[in-house]
Amino acid sequence: MAKKKTITAEEVETVASEAVAEMVEPAVEAAVAAPVEETATKTVEEAEETAVTEVKESEPLDPEAILEVRNLKKYFPVQTDFFGRPTKYLKAVDDVSFKIKRGTTLGIVGESGCGKTTLGRTILRLQPATGGEIYFDGLDINTLKTKELNKLRPSMQIIFQDPYSSLSPRMPIGEIIGEAVAEHKLVPKSELKEYVLDIMKKCGLPHHYYERYPHEFSGGQRQRICIATALALQPKFVVCDEPVSALDVSIQAQIINLLKDLQEDMGLTYIFISHDLSVVEHISDYVGVMYLGSMVEYATTADIFDHPMHPYTEALFSAVPVPDPKVKMHRIILSGDIPSPINAPSGCKFHTRCSRCMDICKEVAPKFKDYGNGHMVACHLYSQDDETPAE
Amino acid sequence: MNETEKLENENISSAEETVNETAGTEAVEEVSIADSVRALSPTRLVIKRFFRSKLSIIGLIMIIGLFLFSFIGPIFSPYQEGVADYSTDRMNVVTTKMEYVVDGETYVCYKVEKTPMAVDRKAPVSWEHWLGTDGDGMDVLTQTMYGGRISLTISFIVVILEMLIGVILGGLAGYFGGWVDTLIMRIVDIFSCLPDLPIMLIIGAVLDGMKIPARDRIYYMMVFITLLGWIGVARLVRGQILSLREQEFMVSATARGLSTKRKIFRHLIPNVMPHLIVTMTLGLGGVILMESTLSYLNLGVPKPYAAWGSMISAVDKDSSILQYYFNVWGPPGICIVLAVLGFNFIGDGLRDAFDPKSRK
């Protein structure tokens, strides 16, 4: 009964948060009201079934956040026994939680193989999550049926890292950009071509590219096409999965500025995945640092670049070159390689390479805690006590 | 876009290709942004590239020639399919050797009987019969034409059937994976275990035993060649789709919420199509060879219907034909060679033409 009560409380909160959203956008009032009730009842049923009910689950959704990720896990089975049951997992994303406010950009940084891309794809359910919840506009993406999800797809888009393989080679650009628009009936058929040309113009593509094929374009142009393809669907939220890492520096700047301009014009929310820290600093409002599938630090860009708290973040940011020969660099060189995410170290995952490793780090995993101003860190260097916020 | 607009745009695009893309579009700038877009159809691109290769033109000429020969040719022929020529003034000469023993001496006499021929058998090349007649008195040229009709029709029908079955089953296996894939691929494995020729021999014997009418045997043969041939197509399509499915543009299609139908028919199939068309074109030659082999073994197209293979099999029944009558088995043999070569040339040309990256 107690469980039920907390859930109904959550339900009330969900509806309440939706009510706030409705006040913001009164035009969509009627359209939003009906599906919310449905999903709310669904979450009640499912919560009863799983009966895990963590304390966090009863927390209300942040009405300001367009996306809220709670304890997201994505494990890939790497070894199976004779009967095909997995015995070992690669923990690509392990217990990650964060929120993104509307109209802001969250930069996700980390070494290669730390699960950034997997995180981006799991959020959009391009691969099923192993555990945790993803709330997009108050809807739990993990529990949606394929049909409902397909309806929601236009409002959350992704721009891929490799502009060479993310365009179908046998389709002209106009059709690539327009096909999903037609599929979701975002504009009437007669206006489709004008609409596509308009989007192309916004993304800096001349209109005579409409009938051309992807192989006729350079990497930078292709990335513009990818951006146009995503933005043609009028998304609210876009995952940019290393959109500039395949491009040279001058084109990188163009694409980044294009993304920023479009964000202002269309009020977009971005998750910007990159391992290029200077790019992330330029574009992001918030930065999340990932290490071996876990988020170790999360704060506003200014905060995290000025006062990195986690030793890994410090080491990572010390590698950013400063374009001034007089500045003496204090690089923190990490010893050893990144451990395998299949056999992640116990306790704090970073303890094998941390210069300030303590005994407790090897045994107990640190909590991901807020140390004021929304600066969240998972490290034993700071007080793990729930009551007293450190510093 | 209506027809006139398309024509206009095509004119522009052909001008653009040589000069520059911006030069052509400026001319129609004042019409409307949407209309000034150049229309360069993908088929035109492929055709253009296809005709760049001399071999593919030769192949095309060969195949078109064979088609005209087989389908238009019989109209001009005074002879009918499978009907022997009874109107001849050639004489049949029968020489009989007779030995008489008179008073211990042996006399050898030859009796030469000259009778008017009922059927014009094994006629030499003449104005009447351009390629002579075969052992049954049928005009070889006409028979080769009708044989081409049957051989070419069989090969096209078989290849289309193979493609349908292969694309559907291979596509299902590749797209859905899991148990669907396992089931279909195990069926493919079973079929690939069957030895083609022995199975066809058995089927031929069974059809003989069941006294199946001649025309129906042609249909049966098509079905059985298809059943033994679709596995290659299914494997190809499955492999292609498996690799395409993991490409980022397919993930992007999922992210954009496209329907399964659209993903399969607009994204996967067009990307498999080039490989498929090339394989099918090369397969056409293979089917003609298979059909010829079967006909040669008297398992294929039966008399009175002619097929190139069964015409060659005449050498099997009458050993003198192979030695003295090249005009009987030569023409169908040349036709088979031309058809197989032609299809292979076209297939190779298409492979190069379909590759959007080819810069030849």
Short mmCIF file of C-alpha atoms in Angstrom, two decimals, chain A:
data_model
loop_
_atom_site.label_atom_id
_atom_site.label_comp_id
_atom_site.label_asym_id
_atom_site.label_seq_id
_atom_site.Cartn_x
_atom_site.Cartn_y
_atom_site.Cartn_z
CA MET A 1 0.00 0.00 0.00
CA ALA A 2 2.80 2.32 0.88
CA LYS A 3 4.29 1.79 -2.54
CA LYS A 4 1.03 2.54 -4.19
CA LYS A 5 0.73 5.74 -2.29
CA THR A 6 4.11 7.01 -3.36
CA ILE A 7 3.29 6.16 -6.93
CA THR A 8 0.01 7.95 -6.89
CA ALA A 9 1.89 10.87 -5.45
CA GLU A 10 4.25 10.67 -8.38
CA GLU A 11 1.35 10.44 -10.74
CA VAL A 12 -0.12 13.59 -9.26
CA GLU A 13 3.23 15.29 -9.63
CA THR A 14 3.54 14.15 -13.22
CA VAL A 15 0.18 15.56 -14.06
CA ALA A 16 1.06 18.71 -12.15
CA SER A 17 4.27 19.14 -14.07
CA GLU A 18 2.36 18.63 -17.28
CA ALA A 19 -0.05 21.28 -16.13
CA VAL A 20 2.86 23.68 -15.90
CA ALA A 21 3.93 22.70 -19.36
CA GLU A 22 0.42 23.30 -20.58
CA MET A 23 0.41 26.76 -19.13
CA VAL A 24 3.54 27.47 -21.09
CA GLU A 25 2.02 26.20 -24.30
CA PRO A 26 -1.73 26.63 -24.03
CA ALA A 27 -2.16 25.92 -27.74
CA VAL A 28 -1.34 22.24 -27.40
CA GLU A 29 -3.47 21.87 -24.28
CA ALA A 30 -6.07 19.54 -25.69
CA ALA A 31 -3.61 17.42 -27.59
CA VAL A 32 -1.35 16.82 -24.59
CA ALA A 33 -4.01 16.09 -22.00
CA ALA A 34 -5.26 12.77 -23.35
CA PRO A 35 -1.99 10.83 -23.85
CA VAL A 36 -0.61 11.94 -20.48
CA GLU A 37 -3.37 10.15 -18.60
CA GLU A 38 -2.70 6.97 -20.50
CA THR A 39 1.00 6.88 -19.83
CA ALA A 40 0.48 7.79 -16.21
CA THR A 41 -1.71 4.73 -15.65
CA LYS A 42 0.84 2.64 -17.49
CA THR A 43 3.69 3.69 -15.23
CA VAL A 44 1.57 2.75 -12.22
CA GLU A 45 1.00 -0.75 -13.58
CA GLU A 46 4.60 -1.27 -14.50
CA ALA A 47 5.90 0.07 -11.23
CA GLU A 48 3.72 -2.43 -9.39
CA GLU A 49 5.07 -5.24 -11.50
CA THR A 50 8.74 -4.49 -11.12
CA ALA A 51 8.26 -3.40 -7.49
CA VAL A 52 11.81 -2.10 -7.28
CA THR A 53 10.56 1.40 -6.43
CA GLU A 54 13.68 3.25 -5.55
CA VAL A 55 13.38 6.38 -3.52
CA LYS A 56 14.34 8.45 -6.53
CA GLU A 57 11.39 7.24 -8.53
CA SER A 58 8.96 9.13 -6.42
CA GLU A 59 10.79 12.37 -7.13
CA PRO A 60 8.71 14.63 -9.30
CA LEU A 61 9.84 15.44 -12.79
CA ASP A 62 11.45 18.81 -13.23
CA PRO A 63 8.99 20.85 -15.30
CA GLU A 64 11.84 22.94 -16.70
CA ALA A 65 13.70 19.92 -18.00
CA ILE A 66 12.89 18.68 -21.49
CA LEU A 67 14.80 15.49 -20.81
CA GLU A 68 15.41 13.73 -17.56
CA VAL A 69 17.51 10.59 -17.39
CA ARG A 70 17.43 8.50 -14.22
CA ASN A 71 19.79 5.64 -13.47
CA LEU A 72 20.16 4.78 -17.12
CA LYS A 73 21.98 1.52 -17.79
CA LYS A 74 23.01 -0.06 -21.03
CA TYR A 75 24.83 -3.38 -20.83
CA PHE A 76 25.97 -5.41 -23.80
CA PRO A 77 26.33 -9.16 -23.29
CA VAL A 78 29.85 -10.16 -24.34
CA GLN A 79 30.02 -13.73 -23.17
CA THR A 80 27.31 -16.33 -23.07
CA ASP A 81 27.15 -19.79 -21.57
CA PHE A 82 26.19 -22.92 -23.47
CA PHE A 83 22.48 -22.09 -23.40
CA GLY A 84 23.00 -18.59 -24.73
CA ARG A 85 22.48 -16.85 -21.39
CA PRO A 86 24.82 -13.93 -20.94
CA THR A 87 27.43 -14.39 -18.24
CA LYS A 88 29.47 -11.24 -18.74
CA TYR A 89 28.43 -7.75 -19.66
CA LEU A 90 30.11 -4.72 -21.10
CA LYS A 91 28.72 -1.88 -19.05
CA ALA A 92 28.72 0.87 -21.65
CA VAL A 93 26.42 3.14 -19.69
CA ASP A 94 26.24 2.43 -15.98
CA ASP A 95 23.81 4.30 -13.78
CA VAL A 96 23.80 7.73 -15.39
CA SER A 97 21.36 10.43 -14.26
CA PHE A 98 20.98 14.01 -15.45
CA LYS A 99 18.49 16.64 -16.60
CA ILE A 100 18.56 19.14 -19.44
CA LYS A 101 16.65 22.40 -19.36
CA ARG A 102 14.80 23.56 -22.45
CA GLY A 103 16.87 25.61 -24.85
CA THR A 104 20.22 24.74 -23.29
CA THR A 105 23.12 22.61 -24.42
CA LEU A 106 24.64 19.82 -22.41
CA GLY A 107 28.14 18.85 -23.45
CA ILE A 108 29.20 15.29 -22.75
CA VAL A 109 32.94 14.72 -22.71
CA GLY A 110 35.17 11.78 -22.00
CA GLU A 111 37.79 9.51 -23.46
CA SER A 112 37.12 7.24 -26.40
CA GLY A 113 35.09 4.24 -25.34
CA CYS A 114 33.62 5.77 -22.22
CA GLY A 115 30.06 5.32 -23.44
CA LYS A 116 29.23 8.78 -24.77
CA THR A 117 27.80 7.57 -28.07
CA THR A 118 25.95 4.69 -26.43
CA LEU A 119 24.42 7.16 -24.00
CA GLY A 120 23.23 9.37 -26.86
CA ARG A 121 21.71 6.46 -28.75
CA THR A 122 20.11 4.89 -25.72
CA ILE A 123 18.42 8.17 -24.80
CA LEU A 124 16.67 8.13 -28.19
CA ARG A 125 15.97 4.41 -27.82
CA LEU A 126 17.86 3.56 -30.95
CA GLN A 127 18.95 0.66 -28.80
CA PRO A 128 16.91 -0.59 -25.85
CA ALA A 129 18.10 0.44 -22.39
CA THR A 130 18.96 -2.27 -19.87
CA GLY A 131 17.55 -0.27 -16.99
CA GLY A 132 16.55 3.16 -15.79
CA GLU A 133 14.10 5.74 -17.06
CA ILE A 134 14.26 8.41 -19.72
CA TYR A 135 11.60 11.08 -19.47
CA PHE A 136 11.17 13.21 -22.55
CA ASP A 137 8.52 15.89 -22.10
CA GLY A 138 7.09 13.84 -19.26
CA LEU A 139 6.84 10.60 -21.24
CA ASP A 140 8.92 7.58 -20.31
CA ILE A 141 10.57 6.66 -23.58
CA ASN A 142 11.53 3.17 -22.45
CA THR A 143 7.94 2.06 -21.95
CA LEU A 144 6.44 3.55 -25.11
CA LYS A 145 5.14 1.22 -27.81
CA THR A 146 6.81 1.40 -31.24
CA LYS A 147 3.87 3.27 -32.74
CA GLU A 148 3.77 5.87 -29.99
CA LEU A 149 7.54 6.17 -30.14
CA ASN A 150 7.45 6.72 -33.90
CA LYS A 151 5.03 9.60 -33.34
CA LEU A 152 7.43 11.10 -30.84
CA ARG A 153 10.52 10.53 -33.03
CA PRO A 154 10.36 13.82 -34.97
CA SER A 155 10.71 15.87 -31.81
CA MET A 156 13.96 14.16 -30.81
CA GLN A 157 16.64 13.88 -33.43
CA ILE A 158 20.25 12.83 -33.75
CA ILE A 159 23.15 14.07 -35.85
CA PHE A 160 25.73 11.38 -36.42
CA GLN A 161 29.46 11.47 -36.20
CA ASP A 162 30.19 10.10 -39.66
CA PRO A 163 28.57 12.20 -42.39
CA TYR A 164 29.72 9.66 -44.99
CA SER A 165 27.67 6.72 -43.82
CA SER A 166 24.66 8.54 -42.42
CA LEU A 167 23.13 9.44 -45.79
CA SER A 168 21.50 6.81 -47.96
CA PRO A 169 23.71 6.68 -51.07
CA ARG A 170 20.88 6.08 -53.55
CA MET A 171 18.58 8.94 -52.65
CA PRO A 172 18.79 12.55 -53.73
CA ILE A 173 19.29 15.11 -50.98
CA GLY A 174 15.82 16.60 -51.36
CA GLU A 175 14.21 13.25 -50.81
CA ILE A 176 16.43 12.40 -47.84
CA ILE A 177 15.47 15.64 -46.12
CA GLY A 178 11.83 15.49 -47.12
CA GLU A 179 10.93 11.84 -46.67
CA ALA A 180 10.46 11.87 -42.90
CA VAL A 181 8.64 15.21 -43.14
CA ALA A 182 6.18 13.57 -45.52
CA GLU A 183 5.97 10.46 -43.37
CA HIS A 184 4.95 12.46 -40.31
CA LYS A 185 2.79 14.84 -42.39
CA LEU A 186 4.44 17.91 -40.87
CA VAL A 187 3.64 20.01 -43.94
CA PRO A 188 1.07 19.47 -46.73
CA LYS A 189 2.34 17.56 -49.73
CA SER A 190 2.08 20.54 -52.06
CA GLU A 191 4.35 22.64 -49.85
CA LEU A 192 6.89 19.93 -49.14
CA LYS A 193 9.41 20.99 -51.73
CA GLU A 194 9.32 24.64 -50.71
CA TYR A 195 9.65 23.58 -47.10
CA VAL A 196 12.68 21.38 -47.80
CA LEU A 197 14.33 24.12 -49.83
CA ASP A 198 13.70 26.53 -46.98
CA ILE A 199 15.38 24.19 -44.48
CA MET A 200 18.28 23.69 -46.89
CA LYS A 201 18.70 27.44 -47.13
CA LYS A 202 18.78 27.75 -43.35
CA CYS A 203 21.53 25.15 -43.20
CA GLY A 204 23.55 26.89 -45.89
CA LEU A 205 22.80 24.51 -48.75
CA PRO A 206 22.09 26.04 -52.19
CA HIS A 207 18.73 24.99 -53.65
CA HIS A 208 20.23 23.30 -56.69
CA TYR A 209 21.62 20.59 -54.40
CA TYR A 210 18.06 19.29 -54.10
CA GLU A 211 18.39 16.61 -56.77
CA ARG A 212 22.00 15.68 -56.10
CA TYR A 213 23.26 12.52 -54.53
CA PRO A 214 25.29 12.28 -51.32
CA HIS A 215 28.45 11.10 -53.07
CA GLU A 216 28.69 14.46 -54.84
CA PHE A 217 29.36 16.30 -51.59
CA SER A 218 32.28 16.94 -49.28
CA GLY A 219 32.23 16.03 -45.61
CA GLY A 220 31.24 19.49 -44.43
CA GLN A 221 28.38 19.72 -46.92
CA ARG A 222 27.20 16.27 -45.93
CA GLN A 223 27.19 17.23 -42.29
CA ARG A 224 25.03 20.23 -43.22
CA ILE A 225 22.71 17.84 -45.02
CA CYS A 226 22.55 15.65 -41.90
CA ILE A 227 21.72 18.70 -39.82
CA ALA A 228 19.05 19.75 -42.33
CA THR A 229 17.61 16.22 -42.27
CA ALA A 230 17.31 16.31 -38.49
CA LEU A 231 16.00 19.86 -38.27
CA ALA A 232 13.41 19.44 -41.03
CA LEU A 233 11.39 17.44 -38.51
CA GLN A 234 11.08 20.48 -36.22
CA PRO A 235 12.66 18.73 -33.24
CA LYS A 236 12.73 20.11 -29.73
CA PHE A 237 15.78 18.12 -28.76
CA VAL A 238 18.80 17.03 -30.78
CA VAL A 239 21.59 14.67 -29.83
CA CYS A 240 24.74 15.80 -31.64
CA ASP A 241 26.97 12.75 -31.62
CA GLU A 242 30.43 14.18 -32.32
CA PRO A 243 29.08 16.09 -35.31
CA VAL A 244 32.35 17.85 -36.06
CA SER A 245 35.03 15.31 -35.22
CA ALA A 246 35.21 14.06 -38.82
CA LEU A 247 35.68 17.58 -40.21
CA ASP A 248 38.64 19.90 -40.48
CA VAL A 249 38.95 22.85 -38.11
CA SER A 250 37.63 25.61 -40.39
CA ILE A 251 34.55 23.57 -41.25
CA GLN A 252 34.15 22.64 -37.58
CA ALA A 253 33.72 26.29 -36.68
CA GLN A 254 31.15 26.77 -39.44
CA ILE A 255 29.11 23.78 -38.31
CA ILE A 256 29.30 24.74 -34.64
CA ASN A 257 28.16 28.28 -35.40
CA LEU A 258 25.40 26.93 -37.61
CA LEU A 259 24.21 24.72 -34.75
CA LYS A 260 24.29 27.70 -32.37
CA ASP A 261 22.35 29.94 -34.75
CA LEU A 262 19.74 27.26 -35.33
CA GLN A 263 19.43 26.78 -31.60
CA GLU A 264 18.60 30.45 -31.16
CA ASP A 265 16.17 30.47 -34.10
CA MET A 266 14.29 27.31 -33.23
CA GLY A 267 14.74 27.10 -29.45
CA LEU A 268 16.48 23.75 -29.64
CA THR A 269 17.92 21.73 -26.80
CA TYR A 270 21.15 19.91 -27.57
CA ILE A 271 23.17 17.12 -26.10
CA PHE A 272 26.57 17.73 -27.59
CA ILE A 273 28.80 14.68 -27.42
CA SER A 274 32.43 15.36 -28.14
CA HIS A 275 35.94 14.68 -27.00
CA ASP A 276 37.06 18.10 -28.14
CA LEU A 277 36.98 20.16 -24.95
CA SER A 278 37.39 23.56 -26.58
CA VAL A 279 34.38 22.89 -28.81
CA VAL A 280 32.36 21.79 -25.83
CA GLU A 281 33.36 24.88 -23.86
CA HIS A 282 32.25 27.04 -26.78
CA ILE A 283 28.83 25.53 -27.32
CA SER A 284 27.67 24.10 -23.99
CA ASP A 285 25.78 25.58 -21.07
CA TYR A 286 26.34 22.48 -18.96
CA VAL A 287 29.04 19.85 -19.15
CA GLY A 288 28.92 16.25 -18.04
CA VAL A 289 32.15 14.29 -17.77
CA MET A 290 31.96 10.55 -18.33
CA TYR A 291 34.47 7.92 -17.33
CA LEU A 292 33.99 4.22 -18.10
CA GLY A 293 30.23 4.42 -18.49
CA SER A 294 29.54 6.57 -15.43
CA MET A 295 29.11 10.26 -15.09
CA VAL A 296 31.74 11.57 -12.69
CA GLU A 297 31.05 15.29 -12.79
CA TYR A 298 28.25 17.56 -13.97
CA ALA A 299 28.12 21.34 -13.72
CA THR A 300 27.68 24.54 -15.68
CA THR A 301 30.40 25.12 -18.25
CA ALA A 302 31.92 28.09 -16.44
CA ASP A 303 31.90 26.26 -13.14
CA ILE A 304 33.44 23.05 -14.38
CA PHE A 305 36.17 24.73 -16.43
CA ASP A 306 37.10 27.05 -13.55
CA HIS A 307 36.87 24.60 -10.68
CA PRO A 308 36.95 21.01 -11.81
CA MET A 309 36.37 18.92 -8.71
CA HIS A 310 36.91 15.34 -9.81
CA PRO A 311 40.57 14.33 -10.32
CA TYR A 312 39.68 12.86 -13.72
CA THR A 313 38.10 16.11 -14.86
CA GLU A 314 41.19 17.98 -13.70
CA ALA A 315 43.43 15.69 -15.70
CA LEU A 316 41.19 15.89 -18.72
CA PHE A 317 40.97 19.67 -18.72
CA SER A 318 44.70 20.08 -18.13
CA ALA A 319 45.15 18.63 -21.61
CA VAL A 320 43.35 21.52 -23.30
CA PRO A 321 46.02 23.52 -25.13
CA VAL A 322 46.17 27.25 -24.45
CA PRO A 323 47.00 29.29 -27.55
CA ASP A 324 49.64 31.37 -25.75
CA PRO A 325 53.28 30.30 -25.69
CA LYS A 326 53.97 32.16 -22.40
CA VAL A 327 51.44 30.18 -20.44
CA LYS A 328 53.09 27.24 -18.77
CA MET A 329 51.01 24.12 -19.03
CA HIS A 330 50.51 21.99 -15.95
CA ARG A 331 49.47 18.78 -17.53
CA ILE A 332 48.34 16.00 -15.32
CA ILE A 333 49.47 12.82 -17.06
CA LEU A 334 47.30 9.87 -16.12
CA SER A 335 49.16 6.62 -15.65
CA GLY A 336 48.03 3.48 -17.39
CA ASP A 337 45.26 2.82 -19.88
CA ILE A 338 41.54 3.11 -19.48
CA PRO A 339 40.40 -0.18 -17.86
CA SER A 340 38.09 -2.51 -19.75
CA PRO A 341 34.42 -1.73 -19.17
CA ILE A 342 33.85 -5.50 -19.02
CA ASN A 343 35.81 -5.84 -15.78
CA ALA A 344 35.38 -2.37 -14.38
CA PRO A 345 37.41 -1.69 -11.22
CA SER A 346 35.57 -2.02 -7.93
CA GLY A 347 34.63 0.99 -5.85
CA CYS A 348 35.39 4.19 -7.68
CA LYS A 349 36.10 3.18 -11.28
CA PHE A 350 38.83 5.78 -11.54
CA HIS A 351 40.88 4.58 -8.55
CA THR A 352 43.35 2.61 -10.71
CA ARG A 353 44.59 5.82 -12.32
CA CYS A 354 43.82 8.42 -9.69
CA SER A 355 46.77 10.30 -8.13
CA ARG A 356 44.78 10.92 -4.95
CA CYS A 357 43.47 7.42 -4.47
CA MET A 358 42.48 6.46 -0.92
CA ASP A 359 41.67 3.07 0.59
CA ILE A 360 37.94 3.74 0.56
CA CYS A 361 38.05 4.43 -3.19
CA LYS A 362 38.94 0.81 -3.90
CA GLU A 363 35.93 -0.57 -2.08
CA VAL A 364 33.03 1.84 -2.04
CA ALA A 365 31.58 3.51 -5.10
CA PRO A 366 31.20 7.23 -4.41
CA LYS A 367 27.77 8.83 -4.59
CA PHE A 368 26.95 11.29 -7.34
CA LYS A 369 26.20 14.28 -5.13
CA ASP A 370 25.34 17.93 -5.51
CA TYR A 371 27.95 20.17 -3.90
CA GLY A 372 26.07 23.40 -4.38
CA ASN A 373 25.08 25.33 -7.51
CA GLY A 374 24.14 22.13 -9.24
CA HIS A 375 27.78 21.03 -9.38
CA MET A 376 27.54 17.29 -9.07
CA VAL A 377 30.55 15.07 -8.46
CA ALA A 378 31.11 11.42 -7.62
CA CYS A 379 34.32 11.38 -5.59
CA HIS A 380 35.43 10.38 -2.10
CA LEU A 381 37.60 13.50 -1.79
CA TYR A 382 34.45 15.34 -0.92
CA SER A 383 32.07 14.58 1.90
CA GLN A 384 29.86 11.63 1.10
CA ASP A 385 27.53 12.54 3.96
CA ASP A 386 24.05 13.34 2.74
CA GLU A 387 23.38 15.98 5.39
CA THR A 388 26.27 18.43 5.08
CA PRO A 389 27.07 19.78 1.64
CA ALA A 390 30.84 20.13 1.42
CA GLU A 391 32.66 23.39 0.65
#
